[in-house]
Short mmCIF file of C-alpha atoms in Angstrom, two decimals:
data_model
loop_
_atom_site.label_atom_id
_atom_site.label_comp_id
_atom_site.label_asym_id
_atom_site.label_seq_id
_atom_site.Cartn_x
_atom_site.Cartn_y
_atom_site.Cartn_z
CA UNK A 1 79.05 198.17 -135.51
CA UNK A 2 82.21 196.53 -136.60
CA UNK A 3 81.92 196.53 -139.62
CA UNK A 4 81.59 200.22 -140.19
CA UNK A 5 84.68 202.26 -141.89
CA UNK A 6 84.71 206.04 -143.00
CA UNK A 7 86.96 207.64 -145.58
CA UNK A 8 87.13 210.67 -144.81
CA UNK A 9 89.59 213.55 -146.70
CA UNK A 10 88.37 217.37 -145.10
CA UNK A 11 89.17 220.39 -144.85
CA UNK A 12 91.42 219.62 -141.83
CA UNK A 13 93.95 218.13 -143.61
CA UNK A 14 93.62 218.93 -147.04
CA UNK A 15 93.22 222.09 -148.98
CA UNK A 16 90.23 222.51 -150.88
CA UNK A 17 91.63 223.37 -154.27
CA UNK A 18 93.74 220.06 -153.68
CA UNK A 19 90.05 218.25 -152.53
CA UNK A 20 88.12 218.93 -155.16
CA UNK A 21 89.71 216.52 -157.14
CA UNK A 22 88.15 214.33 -155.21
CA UNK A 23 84.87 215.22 -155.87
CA UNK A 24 82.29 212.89 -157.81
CA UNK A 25 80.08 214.08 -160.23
CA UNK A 26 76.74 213.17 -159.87
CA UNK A 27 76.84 211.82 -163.68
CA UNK A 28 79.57 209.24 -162.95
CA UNK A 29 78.55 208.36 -159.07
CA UNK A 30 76.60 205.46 -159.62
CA UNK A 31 78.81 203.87 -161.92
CA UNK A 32 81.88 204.12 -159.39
CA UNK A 33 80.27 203.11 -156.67
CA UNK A 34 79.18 199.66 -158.37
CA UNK A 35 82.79 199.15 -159.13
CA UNK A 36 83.38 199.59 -155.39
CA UNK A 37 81.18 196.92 -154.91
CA UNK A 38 82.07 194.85 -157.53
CA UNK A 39 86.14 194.88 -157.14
CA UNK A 40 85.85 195.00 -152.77
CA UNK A 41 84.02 193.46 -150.31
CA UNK A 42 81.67 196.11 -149.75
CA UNK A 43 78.08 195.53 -148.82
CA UNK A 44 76.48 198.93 -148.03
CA UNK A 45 78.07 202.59 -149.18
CA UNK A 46 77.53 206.24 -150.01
CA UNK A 47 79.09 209.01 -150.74
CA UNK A 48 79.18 212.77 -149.23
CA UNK A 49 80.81 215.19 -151.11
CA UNK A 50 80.10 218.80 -149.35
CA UNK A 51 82.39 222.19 -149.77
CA UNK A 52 84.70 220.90 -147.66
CA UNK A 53 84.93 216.97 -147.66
CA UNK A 54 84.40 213.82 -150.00
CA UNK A 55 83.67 211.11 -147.31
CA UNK A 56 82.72 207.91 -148.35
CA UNK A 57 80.83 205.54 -145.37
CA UNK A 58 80.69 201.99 -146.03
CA UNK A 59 80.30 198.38 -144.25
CA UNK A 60 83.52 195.90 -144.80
CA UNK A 61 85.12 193.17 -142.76
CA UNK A 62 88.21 194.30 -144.54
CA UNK A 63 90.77 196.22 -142.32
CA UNK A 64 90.97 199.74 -143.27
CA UNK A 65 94.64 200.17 -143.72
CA UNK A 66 96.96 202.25 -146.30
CA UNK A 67 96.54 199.36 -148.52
CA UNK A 68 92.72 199.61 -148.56
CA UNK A 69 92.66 202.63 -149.24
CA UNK A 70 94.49 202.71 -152.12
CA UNK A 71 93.03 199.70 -153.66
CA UNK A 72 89.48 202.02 -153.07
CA UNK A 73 90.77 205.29 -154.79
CA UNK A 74 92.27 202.83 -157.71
CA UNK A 75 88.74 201.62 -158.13
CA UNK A 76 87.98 204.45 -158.06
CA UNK A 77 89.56 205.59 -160.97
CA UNK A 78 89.52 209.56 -160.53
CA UNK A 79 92.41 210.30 -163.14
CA UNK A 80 94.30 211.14 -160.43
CA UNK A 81 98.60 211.89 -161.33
CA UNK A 82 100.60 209.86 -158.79
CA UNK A 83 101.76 212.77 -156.34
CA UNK A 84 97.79 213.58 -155.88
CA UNK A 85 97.45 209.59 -154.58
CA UNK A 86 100.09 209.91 -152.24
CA UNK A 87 99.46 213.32 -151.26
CA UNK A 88 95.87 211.95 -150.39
CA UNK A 89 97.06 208.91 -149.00
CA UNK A 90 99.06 210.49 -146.44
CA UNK A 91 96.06 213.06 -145.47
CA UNK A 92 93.76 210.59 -145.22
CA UNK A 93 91.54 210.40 -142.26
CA UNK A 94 89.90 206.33 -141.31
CA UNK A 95 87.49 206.27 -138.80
CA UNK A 96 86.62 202.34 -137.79
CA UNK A 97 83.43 200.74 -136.20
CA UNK A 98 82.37 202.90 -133.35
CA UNK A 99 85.14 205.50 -133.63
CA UNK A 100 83.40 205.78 -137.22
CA UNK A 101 79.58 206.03 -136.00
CA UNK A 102 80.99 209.13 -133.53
CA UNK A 103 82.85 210.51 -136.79
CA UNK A 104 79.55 210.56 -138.59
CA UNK A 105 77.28 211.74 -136.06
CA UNK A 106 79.99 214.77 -134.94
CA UNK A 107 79.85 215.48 -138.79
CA UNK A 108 75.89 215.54 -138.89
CA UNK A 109 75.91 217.95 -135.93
CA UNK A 110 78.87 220.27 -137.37
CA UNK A 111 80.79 219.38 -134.78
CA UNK A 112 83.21 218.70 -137.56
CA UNK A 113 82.49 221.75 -140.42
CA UNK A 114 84.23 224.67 -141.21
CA UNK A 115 81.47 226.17 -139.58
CA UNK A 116 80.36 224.83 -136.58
CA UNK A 117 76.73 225.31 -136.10
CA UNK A 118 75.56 225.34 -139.48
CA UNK A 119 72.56 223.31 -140.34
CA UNK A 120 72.91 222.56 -143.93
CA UNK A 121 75.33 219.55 -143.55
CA UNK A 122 72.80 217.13 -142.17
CA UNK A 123 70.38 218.08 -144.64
CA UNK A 124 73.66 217.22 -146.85
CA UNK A 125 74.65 214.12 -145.13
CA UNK A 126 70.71 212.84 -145.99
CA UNK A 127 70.59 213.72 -149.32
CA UNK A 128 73.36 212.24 -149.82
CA UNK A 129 72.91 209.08 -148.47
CA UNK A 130 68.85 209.07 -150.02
CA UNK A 131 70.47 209.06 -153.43
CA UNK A 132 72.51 205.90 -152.50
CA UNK A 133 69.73 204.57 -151.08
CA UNK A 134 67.44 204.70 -154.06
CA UNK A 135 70.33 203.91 -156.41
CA UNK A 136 70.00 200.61 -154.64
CA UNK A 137 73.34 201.24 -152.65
CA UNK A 138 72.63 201.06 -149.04
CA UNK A 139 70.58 198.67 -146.99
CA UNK A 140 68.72 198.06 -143.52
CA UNK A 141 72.02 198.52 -141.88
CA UNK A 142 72.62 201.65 -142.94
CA UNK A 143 68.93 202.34 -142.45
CA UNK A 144 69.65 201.96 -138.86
CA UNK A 145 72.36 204.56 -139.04
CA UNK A 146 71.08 207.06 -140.50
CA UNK A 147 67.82 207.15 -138.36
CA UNK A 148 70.48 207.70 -135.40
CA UNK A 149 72.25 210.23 -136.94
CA UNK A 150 68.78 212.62 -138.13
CA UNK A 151 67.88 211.48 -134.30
CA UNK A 152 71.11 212.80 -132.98
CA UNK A 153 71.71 216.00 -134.90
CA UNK A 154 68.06 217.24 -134.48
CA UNK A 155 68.76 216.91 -130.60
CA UNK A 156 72.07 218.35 -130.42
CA UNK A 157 70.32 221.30 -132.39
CA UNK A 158 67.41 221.49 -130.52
CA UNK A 159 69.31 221.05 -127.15
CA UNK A 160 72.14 223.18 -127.17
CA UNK A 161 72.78 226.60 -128.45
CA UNK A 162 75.08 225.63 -130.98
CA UNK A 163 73.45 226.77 -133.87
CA UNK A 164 71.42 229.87 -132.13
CA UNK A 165 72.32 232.87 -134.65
CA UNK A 166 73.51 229.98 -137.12
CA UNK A 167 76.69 230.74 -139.33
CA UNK A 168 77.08 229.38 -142.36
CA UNK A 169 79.63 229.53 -145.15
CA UNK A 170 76.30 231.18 -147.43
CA UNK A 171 76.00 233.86 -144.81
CA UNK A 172 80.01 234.17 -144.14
CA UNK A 173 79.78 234.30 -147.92
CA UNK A 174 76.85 237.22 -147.76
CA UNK A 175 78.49 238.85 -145.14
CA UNK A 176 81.68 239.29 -147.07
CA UNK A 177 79.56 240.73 -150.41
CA UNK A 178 77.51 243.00 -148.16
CA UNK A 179 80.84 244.93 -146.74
CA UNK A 180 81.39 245.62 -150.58
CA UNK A 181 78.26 248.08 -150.62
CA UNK A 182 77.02 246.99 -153.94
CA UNK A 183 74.00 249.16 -154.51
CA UNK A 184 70.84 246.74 -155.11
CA UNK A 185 70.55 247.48 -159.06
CA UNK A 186 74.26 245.69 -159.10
CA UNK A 187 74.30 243.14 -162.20
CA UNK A 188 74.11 239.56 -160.70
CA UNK A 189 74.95 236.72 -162.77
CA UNK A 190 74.21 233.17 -160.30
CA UNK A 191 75.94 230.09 -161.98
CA UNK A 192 74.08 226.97 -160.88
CA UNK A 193 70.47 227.08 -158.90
CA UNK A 194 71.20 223.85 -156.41
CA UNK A 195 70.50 224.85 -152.45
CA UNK A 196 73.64 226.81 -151.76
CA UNK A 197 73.06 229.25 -154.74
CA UNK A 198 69.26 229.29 -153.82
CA UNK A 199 70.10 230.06 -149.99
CA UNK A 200 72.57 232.68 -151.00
CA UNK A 201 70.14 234.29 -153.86
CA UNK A 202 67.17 234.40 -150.59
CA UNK A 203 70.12 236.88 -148.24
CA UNK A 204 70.47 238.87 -151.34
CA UNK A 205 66.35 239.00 -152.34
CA UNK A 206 66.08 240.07 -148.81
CA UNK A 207 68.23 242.91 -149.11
CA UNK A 208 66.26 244.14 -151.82
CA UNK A 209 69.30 242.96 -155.05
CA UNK A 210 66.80 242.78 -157.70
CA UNK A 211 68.53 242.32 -160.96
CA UNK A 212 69.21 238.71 -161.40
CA UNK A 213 70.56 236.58 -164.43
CA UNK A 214 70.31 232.73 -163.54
CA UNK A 215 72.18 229.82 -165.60
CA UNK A 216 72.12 226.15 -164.97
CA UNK A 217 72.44 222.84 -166.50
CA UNK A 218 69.07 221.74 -166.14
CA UNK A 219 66.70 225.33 -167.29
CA UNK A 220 63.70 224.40 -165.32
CA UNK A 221 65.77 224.76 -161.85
CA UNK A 222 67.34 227.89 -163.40
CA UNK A 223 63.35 228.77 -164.19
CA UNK A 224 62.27 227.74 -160.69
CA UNK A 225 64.92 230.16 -158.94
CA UNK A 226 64.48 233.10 -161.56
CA UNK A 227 60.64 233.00 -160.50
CA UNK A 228 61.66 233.54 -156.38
CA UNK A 229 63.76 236.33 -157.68
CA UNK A 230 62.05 237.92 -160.34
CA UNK A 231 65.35 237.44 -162.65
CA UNK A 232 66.10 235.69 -165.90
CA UNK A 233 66.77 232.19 -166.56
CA UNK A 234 69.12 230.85 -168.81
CA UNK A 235 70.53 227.36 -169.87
CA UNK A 236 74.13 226.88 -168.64
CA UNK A 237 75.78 226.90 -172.58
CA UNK A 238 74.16 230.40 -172.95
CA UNK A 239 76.63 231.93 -171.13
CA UNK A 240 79.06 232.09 -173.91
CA UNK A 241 76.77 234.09 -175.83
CA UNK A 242 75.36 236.43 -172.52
CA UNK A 243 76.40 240.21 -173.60
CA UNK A 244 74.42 241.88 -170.67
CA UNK A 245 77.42 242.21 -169.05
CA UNK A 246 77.39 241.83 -164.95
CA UNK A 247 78.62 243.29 -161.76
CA UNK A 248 78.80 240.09 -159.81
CA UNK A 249 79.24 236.65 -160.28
CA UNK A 250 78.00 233.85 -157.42
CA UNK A 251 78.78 230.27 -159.04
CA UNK A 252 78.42 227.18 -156.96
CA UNK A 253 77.87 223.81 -159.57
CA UNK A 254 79.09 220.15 -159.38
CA UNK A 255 81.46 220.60 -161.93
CA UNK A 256 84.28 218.62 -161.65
CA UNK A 257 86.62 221.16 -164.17
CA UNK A 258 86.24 225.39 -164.05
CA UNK A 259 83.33 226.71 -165.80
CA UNK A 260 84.51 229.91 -166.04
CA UNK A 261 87.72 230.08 -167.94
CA UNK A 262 89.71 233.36 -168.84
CA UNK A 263 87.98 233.24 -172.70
CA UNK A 264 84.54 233.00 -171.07
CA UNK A 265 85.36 235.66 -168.14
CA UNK A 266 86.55 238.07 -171.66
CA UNK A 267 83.21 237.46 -173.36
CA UNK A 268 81.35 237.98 -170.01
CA UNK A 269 82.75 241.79 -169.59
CA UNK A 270 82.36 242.06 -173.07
CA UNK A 271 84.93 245.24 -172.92
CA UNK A 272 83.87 246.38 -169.10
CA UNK A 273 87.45 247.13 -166.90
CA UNK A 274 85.46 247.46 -163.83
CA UNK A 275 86.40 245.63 -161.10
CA UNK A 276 84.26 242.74 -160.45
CA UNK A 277 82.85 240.62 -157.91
CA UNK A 278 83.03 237.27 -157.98
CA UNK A 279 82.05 234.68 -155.15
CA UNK A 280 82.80 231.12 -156.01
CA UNK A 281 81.27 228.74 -153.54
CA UNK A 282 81.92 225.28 -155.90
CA UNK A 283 84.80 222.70 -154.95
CA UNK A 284 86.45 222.43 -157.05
CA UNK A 285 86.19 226.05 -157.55
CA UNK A 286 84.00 226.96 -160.40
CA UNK A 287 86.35 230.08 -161.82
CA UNK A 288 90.37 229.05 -163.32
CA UNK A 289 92.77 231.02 -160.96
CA UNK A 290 93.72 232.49 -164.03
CA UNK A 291 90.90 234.61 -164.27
CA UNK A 292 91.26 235.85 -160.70
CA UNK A 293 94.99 236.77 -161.04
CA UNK A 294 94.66 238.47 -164.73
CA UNK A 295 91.52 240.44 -163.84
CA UNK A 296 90.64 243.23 -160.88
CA UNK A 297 88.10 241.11 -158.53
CA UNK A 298 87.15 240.98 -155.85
CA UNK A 299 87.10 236.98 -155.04
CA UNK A 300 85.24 235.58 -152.30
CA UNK A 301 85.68 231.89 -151.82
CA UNK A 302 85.15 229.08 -149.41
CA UNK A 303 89.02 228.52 -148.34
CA UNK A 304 89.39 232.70 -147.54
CA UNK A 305 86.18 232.25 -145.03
CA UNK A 306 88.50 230.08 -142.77
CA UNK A 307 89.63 232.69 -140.78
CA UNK A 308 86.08 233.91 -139.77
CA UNK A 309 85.09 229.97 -138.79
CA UNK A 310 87.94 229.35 -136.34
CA UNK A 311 86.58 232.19 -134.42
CA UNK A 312 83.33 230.86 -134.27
CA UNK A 313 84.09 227.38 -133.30
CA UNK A 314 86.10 229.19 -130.21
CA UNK A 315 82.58 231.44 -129.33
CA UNK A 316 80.70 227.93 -129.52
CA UNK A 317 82.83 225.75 -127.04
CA UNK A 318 80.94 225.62 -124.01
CA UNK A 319 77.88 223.98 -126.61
CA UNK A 320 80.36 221.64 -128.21
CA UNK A 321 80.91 220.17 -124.62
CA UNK A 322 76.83 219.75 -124.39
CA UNK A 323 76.96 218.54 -127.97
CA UNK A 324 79.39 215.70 -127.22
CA UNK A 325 77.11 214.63 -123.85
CA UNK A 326 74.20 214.03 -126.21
CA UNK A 327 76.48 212.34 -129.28
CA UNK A 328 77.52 210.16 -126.48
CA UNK A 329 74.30 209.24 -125.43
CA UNK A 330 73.08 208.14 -128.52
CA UNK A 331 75.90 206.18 -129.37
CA UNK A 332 75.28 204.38 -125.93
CA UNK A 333 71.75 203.95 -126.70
CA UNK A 334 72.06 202.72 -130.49
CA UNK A 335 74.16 199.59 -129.30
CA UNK A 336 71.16 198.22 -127.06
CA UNK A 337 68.50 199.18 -130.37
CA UNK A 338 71.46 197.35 -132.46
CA UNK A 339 70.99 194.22 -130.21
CA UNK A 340 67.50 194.50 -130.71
CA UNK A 341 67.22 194.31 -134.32
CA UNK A 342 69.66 191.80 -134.78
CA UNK A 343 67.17 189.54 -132.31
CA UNK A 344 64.31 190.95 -134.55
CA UNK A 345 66.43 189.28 -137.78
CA UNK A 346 67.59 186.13 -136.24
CA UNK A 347 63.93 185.83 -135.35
CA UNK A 348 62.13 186.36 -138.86
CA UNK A 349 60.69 183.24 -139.67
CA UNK A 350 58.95 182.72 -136.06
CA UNK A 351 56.02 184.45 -137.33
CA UNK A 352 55.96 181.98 -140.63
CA UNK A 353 56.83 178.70 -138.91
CA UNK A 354 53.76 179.43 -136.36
CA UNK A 355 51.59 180.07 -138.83
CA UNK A 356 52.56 176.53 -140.35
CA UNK A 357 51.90 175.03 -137.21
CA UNK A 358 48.65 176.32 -136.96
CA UNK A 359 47.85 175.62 -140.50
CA UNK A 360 48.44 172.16 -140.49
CA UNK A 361 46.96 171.68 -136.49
CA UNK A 362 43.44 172.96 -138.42
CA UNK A 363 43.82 171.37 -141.92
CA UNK A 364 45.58 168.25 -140.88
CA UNK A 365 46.28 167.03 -137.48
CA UNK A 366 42.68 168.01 -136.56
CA UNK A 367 40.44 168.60 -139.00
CA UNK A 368 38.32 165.68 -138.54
CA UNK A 369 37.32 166.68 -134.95
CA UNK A 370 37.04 170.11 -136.25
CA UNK A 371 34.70 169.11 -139.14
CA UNK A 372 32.23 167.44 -136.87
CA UNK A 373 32.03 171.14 -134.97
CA UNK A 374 29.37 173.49 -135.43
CA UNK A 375 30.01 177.16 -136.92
CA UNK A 376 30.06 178.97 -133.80
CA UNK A 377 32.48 176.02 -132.45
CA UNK A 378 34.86 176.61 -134.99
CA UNK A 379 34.45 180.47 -134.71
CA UNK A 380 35.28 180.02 -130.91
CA UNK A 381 38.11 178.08 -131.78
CA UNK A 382 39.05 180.15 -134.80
CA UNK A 383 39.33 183.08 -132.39
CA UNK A 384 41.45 181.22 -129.92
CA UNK A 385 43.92 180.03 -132.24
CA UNK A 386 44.42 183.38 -133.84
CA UNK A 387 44.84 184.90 -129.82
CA UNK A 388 47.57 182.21 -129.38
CA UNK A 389 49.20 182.47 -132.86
CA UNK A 390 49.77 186.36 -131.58
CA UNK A 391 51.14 185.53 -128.42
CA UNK A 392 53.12 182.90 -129.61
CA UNK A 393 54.86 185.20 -131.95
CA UNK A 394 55.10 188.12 -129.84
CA UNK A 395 55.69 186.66 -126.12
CA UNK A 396 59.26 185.36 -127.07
CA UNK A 397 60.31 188.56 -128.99
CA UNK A 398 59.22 190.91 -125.83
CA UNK A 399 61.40 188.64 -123.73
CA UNK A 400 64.35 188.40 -125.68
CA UNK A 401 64.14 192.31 -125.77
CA UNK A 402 63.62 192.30 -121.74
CA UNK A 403 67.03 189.63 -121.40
CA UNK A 404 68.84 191.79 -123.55
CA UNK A 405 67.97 195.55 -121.70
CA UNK A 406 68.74 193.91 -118.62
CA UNK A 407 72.18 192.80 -119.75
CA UNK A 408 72.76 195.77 -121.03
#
């Protein structure tokens, strides 16, 4: 596990108007990642970008120090102005080798979110790292880890009481909208149909909102969620030219710039002075901060549900201590299954060079006598060499596994 580093920039240390900045498109993602790879000495990595970190878990020898890291965001090459990189240098979090593996399996169980409890990060944390994996990014190393981090957070969950009544920042979100008493005709434009839109578009189905206008990049998502809701679907350039005018706004897309500048937000009311609901879920935040303080809304977002979370990380302590007992566990029991693969490895061509042996035992060294055998001879003997062969391969491997459980 030494060579395992985390770069982590969260919500602890850095606002999340400030973090989005930081956040990768899915466009550009494979590209920068092969120039990690290409400029640094970095065998395995992906990426996690959630609403409240950009983490980015890798395998070096290097040592993670300031200089690292700022060789790594250079590579990078985010556009970002020189007092961003030092104001991200300085709130940068480095987790290294096991200190790391605890980092990522805390984060996997939410021991680390602005809402502790909440599921959706590990289905986060494997997305993301399923998309490096098929990009070609990741390997059996990493393999390894992330078996023992699904392992980990689906015990901790199962376990402990930590997410009973879960609390998310969708629901904290829903909760918020739902003290607002919108009556369920309200006009409900949803900006972007990936799985935090769709979970916040099931609360308000639930509740019986029925009037639903979707947008998004790609129409057949926009389709797919405007068919669970009964709504309208819409690619995401028709929104300059959408005169139905709207009641509330929910936007939560990858964007790395605002969608929803003070022109559009004119052409949206289309003459309305209403005040307006608008929750923006996105990091960067989806709507220009011109728009909120120019117009009367009503603006939900993820940094004003902060307040709520630190009171439910202080109802969930007594599970975070049972949370930590199983993390622990796990990373005690991931060094022995560590050990054992690395035997496994270092072992790989036992099973070939045995099979050579055999081969040339029956085609060479004695396939004269064996010639002069009769077929149920050589069957007999066929038989025996193929029970040996097995043994032979899997006899040392068992103990080498036994030698190493006992050290351990």
């Amino acid at each position: 596990m030494e060579y395992l580093k985390v770069i982590a920039f969260t919500h602890h240390h850095i606002d999340l108007k400030s973090l989005g900045k930081l956040v990768i498109c899915d466009q550009s993602l494979d590209s920068r990642l092969k120039n990690i790879q290409t400029e640094l000495p970095v065998s395995e990595i992906f990426y996690i970008g959630t609403c409240n970190r950009v983490e980015f878990v890798f395998l070096t020898k290097e040592k993670t120090d300031k200089e690292f890291v700022t060789r790594f965001l250079t590579v990078l090459d985010m556009g970002l102005p020189p007092e961003f990189m030092e104001r991200f240098l300085d709130n940068v979090t480095v987790y290294e080798n096991e200190e790391a593996f605890n980092h990522l399996l805390r984060t996997s169980c939410s021991l680390e979110s602005l809402v502790v409890g909440e599921k959706e990060i590990l289905a986060q944390i494997r997305k993301a790292y399923e998309n490096c994996r098929d990009a070609g990014f990741t390997g059996d190393y990493m393999r390894m880890i992330m078996e023992r981090v699904v392992k980990t957070a689906k015990e901790v969950y199962t376990h402990t009481n930590i997410s009973k009544n879960p609390v998310s920042v969708v629901s904290l979100a829903y909760r918020k909208l739902k003290e607002l008493n919108m009556c369920g005709n309200s006009r409900v434009l949803i900006i972007g149909a990936g799985e935090t839109n769709q979970n916040i578009a099931k609360y308000l189905n639930k509740h019986k909102y029925s009037n639903f206008s979707i947008f998004n990049r790609t129409l057949s998502k926009a389709e797919s969620l405007a068919g669970e809701l009964n709504g309208k679907a819409y690619p995401l350039e028709a929104l300059e030219n959408f005169t139905e005018g709207f009641d509330v706004i929910i936007t939560c897309t990858g964007s790395t710039e605002a969608i929803i500048n003070e022109a559009l937000y004119a052409k949206l009311l289309n003459g309305d002075t209403g005040k307006k609901v608008i929750v923006d879920l996105a990091i960067p935040n989806d709507v220009a901060s011109a728009v909120i303080h120019n117009n009367p809304v009503h603006y939900i977002e993820v940094e004003s549900l902060k307040e709520v979370a630190r009171k439910n990380i202080q109802e969930r302590y007594s599970e975070l201590v049972h949370a930590e007992e199983i993390i622990g566990n796990n990373i005690t029991e991931f060094f022995t299954v560590l050990k054992q693969r690395r035997i496994e490895l270092a072992m790989q061509d036992v099973p070939r060079k045995i099979k050579e042996i055999k081969n040339t035992a029956l085609n060479g060294v004695f396939a004269d006598e064996i010639s002069q055998m009769d077929e149920a001879s050589r069957e007999v003997l066929e038989r025996v060499m193929n029970y040996m062969e097995k043994k032979c391969i899997s006899v040392p491997m068992i103990m080498a596994k036994e030698i190493l459980v006992k050290e351990s």
